[in-house]
């Protein structure tokens, strides 16, 4: 089993920055892929970014490419999402996800999920 806990969300003005943290615990040695997803009220959960086990491969949604950066600490299983130049449309609950398989951008490919952290971009 794997437990994921997100933190770092909050209220930020447009153009500002936040860094989200996902702390992983439990049987993390088998984790192959980790990623971030987000869901705004009344909308479907969508892919944001993913990173492979060694942090050598990253993939981003087109809407966040060049603004967000995903990274991981291989020593303790923690992953991060650095969010810069935030926009109103980035407002959502951001969830951390993990998988023992080489999962991609679909939420149903991930078996471990955190509780989510709220990010609100508002002037």
Short mmCIF file of C-alpha atoms in Angstrom, two decimals:
data_model
loop_
_atom_site.label_atom_id
_atom_site.label_comp_id
_atom_site.label_asym_id
_atom_site.label_seq_id
_atom_site.Cartn_x
_atom_site.Cartn_y
_atom_site.Cartn_z
CA UNK A 1 0.00 0.00 0.00
CA UNK A 2 0.99 3.59 -0.68
CA UNK A 3 -0.23 6.74 1.02
CA UNK A 4 -0.02 10.13 -0.66
CA UNK A 5 -0.54 13.47 1.10
CA UNK A 6 -0.60 16.80 -0.74
CA UNK A 7 0.17 20.20 0.70
CA UNK A 8 1.03 23.70 -0.47
CA UNK A 9 -2.25 24.86 -1.95
CA UNK A 10 -3.75 28.23 -1.22
CA UNK A 11 -4.94 31.55 -2.58
CA UNK A 12 -2.71 33.37 -5.04
CA UNK A 13 -3.08 36.30 -7.43
CA UNK A 14 -2.86 35.87 -11.21
CA UNK A 15 0.76 35.73 -12.28
CA UNK A 16 1.85 34.41 -8.91
CA UNK A 17 3.46 31.12 -7.94
CA UNK A 18 2.83 28.15 -5.69
CA UNK A 19 4.70 24.92 -5.04
CA UNK A 20 2.68 21.81 -4.27
CA UNK A 21 4.20 18.90 -2.36
CA UNK A 22 3.13 15.26 -2.40
CA UNK A 23 4.62 13.14 0.37
CA UNK A 24 4.59 9.40 -0.32
CA UNK A 25 4.80 6.71 2.34
CA UNK A 26 4.28 2.98 2.62
CA UNK A 27 5.38 0.61 -0.13
CA UNK A 28 6.92 3.29 -2.32
CA UNK A 29 9.76 1.15 -3.69
CA UNK A 30 7.47 -0.30 -6.37
CA UNK A 31 6.14 3.04 -7.63
CA UNK A 32 6.74 3.39 -11.37
CA UNK A 33 4.94 6.61 -12.22
CA UNK A 34 3.59 9.60 -10.34
CA UNK A 35 1.56 12.52 -11.52
CA UNK A 36 -0.66 15.47 -10.78
CA UNK A 37 -4.29 15.88 -11.80
CA UNK A 38 -6.75 18.68 -11.17
CA UNK A 39 -10.51 19.10 -11.05
CA UNK A 40 -12.46 22.34 -11.09
CA UNK A 41 -16.06 22.48 -9.79
CA UNK A 42 -18.47 21.03 -12.34
CA UNK A 43 -15.66 19.76 -14.57
CA UNK A 44 -13.92 16.45 -15.12
CA UNK A 45 -10.62 15.54 -13.54
CA UNK A 46 -7.85 16.28 -16.03
CA UNK A 47 -4.19 15.48 -16.38
CA UNK A 48 -1.59 18.07 -15.40
CA UNK A 49 1.86 16.44 -15.30
CA UNK A 50 3.66 13.14 -14.74
CA UNK A 51 7.14 11.97 -13.86
CA UNK A 52 8.74 8.53 -14.07
CA UNK A 53 10.40 6.62 -11.25
CA UNK A 54 13.85 8.15 -11.68
CA UNK A 55 12.66 11.59 -12.68
CA UNK A 56 14.17 11.21 -16.15
CA UNK A 57 10.96 11.63 -18.11
CA UNK A 58 8.28 14.27 -17.62
CA UNK A 59 5.07 14.99 -19.52
CA UNK A 60 2.85 18.05 -19.22
CA UNK A 61 -0.61 19.02 -20.33
CA UNK A 62 -0.45 21.63 -23.06
CA UNK A 63 -2.32 24.09 -20.85
CA UNK A 64 0.48 24.14 -18.25
CA UNK A 65 3.57 23.49 -20.36
CA UNK A 66 6.28 26.12 -19.81
CA UNK A 67 4.55 27.31 -16.63
CA UNK A 68 4.54 24.23 -14.36
CA UNK A 69 7.46 21.99 -13.43
CA UNK A 70 7.16 18.53 -11.89
CA UNK A 71 10.07 17.05 -9.96
CA UNK A 72 10.79 14.34 -7.41
CA UNK A 73 13.06 13.58 -4.51
CA UNK A 74 14.22 10.01 -5.10
CA UNK A 75 15.53 9.73 -1.54
CA UNK A 76 12.15 10.03 0.17
CA UNK A 77 9.52 9.55 -2.55
CA UNK A 78 8.29 13.14 -2.48
CA UNK A 79 7.18 14.85 -5.68
CA UNK A 80 6.59 18.54 -6.31
CA UNK A 81 4.67 20.73 -8.69
CA UNK A 82 6.13 24.19 -9.13
CA UNK A 83 3.43 26.43 -10.59
CA UNK A 84 4.45 29.78 -12.05
CA UNK A 85 2.53 32.49 -13.89
CA UNK A 86 -0.75 31.17 -12.55
CA UNK A 87 -4.00 31.98 -14.35
CA UNK A 88 -7.65 32.08 -13.28
CA UNK A 89 -8.27 28.82 -15.14
CA UNK A 90 -5.69 27.04 -12.97
CA UNK A 91 -8.14 27.19 -10.06
CA UNK A 92 -8.93 23.60 -9.03
CA UNK A 93 -8.37 20.87 -6.50
CA UNK A 94 -4.99 19.36 -7.30
CA UNK A 95 -4.48 15.67 -6.54
CA UNK A 96 -1.32 13.61 -6.46
CA UNK A 97 -1.46 10.13 -8.00
CA UNK A 98 0.85 7.14 -8.15
CA UNK A 99 1.04 3.80 -9.93
CA UNK A 100 3.19 0.67 -9.86
CA UNK A 101 2.70 0.51 -13.64
CA UNK A 102 3.95 2.82 -16.45
CA UNK A 103 0.73 4.82 -16.44
CA UNK A 104 0.06 7.79 -18.68
CA UNK A 105 -2.36 10.68 -18.67
CA UNK A 106 -5.59 8.86 -17.81
CA UNK A 107 -6.74 9.05 -14.15
CA UNK A 108 -7.90 5.42 -14.17
CA UNK A 109 -4.32 4.31 -14.75
CA UNK A 110 -3.34 5.31 -11.22
CA UNK A 111 -4.21 3.25 -8.16
CA UNK A 112 -2.95 5.57 -5.40
CA UNK A 113 -4.40 9.01 -4.73
CA UNK A 114 -3.95 11.78 -2.23
CA UNK A 115 -6.76 13.77 -0.66
CA UNK A 116 -6.24 16.84 -2.83
CA UNK A 117 -5.26 20.43 -2.10
CA UNK A 118 -7.15 23.54 -3.19
CA UNK A 119 -5.49 26.09 -5.45
CA UNK A 120 -7.41 29.31 -6.00
CA UNK A 121 -6.17 31.99 -8.40
CA UNK A 122 -8.05 35.23 -7.84
CA UNK A 123 -7.47 38.96 -7.95
#
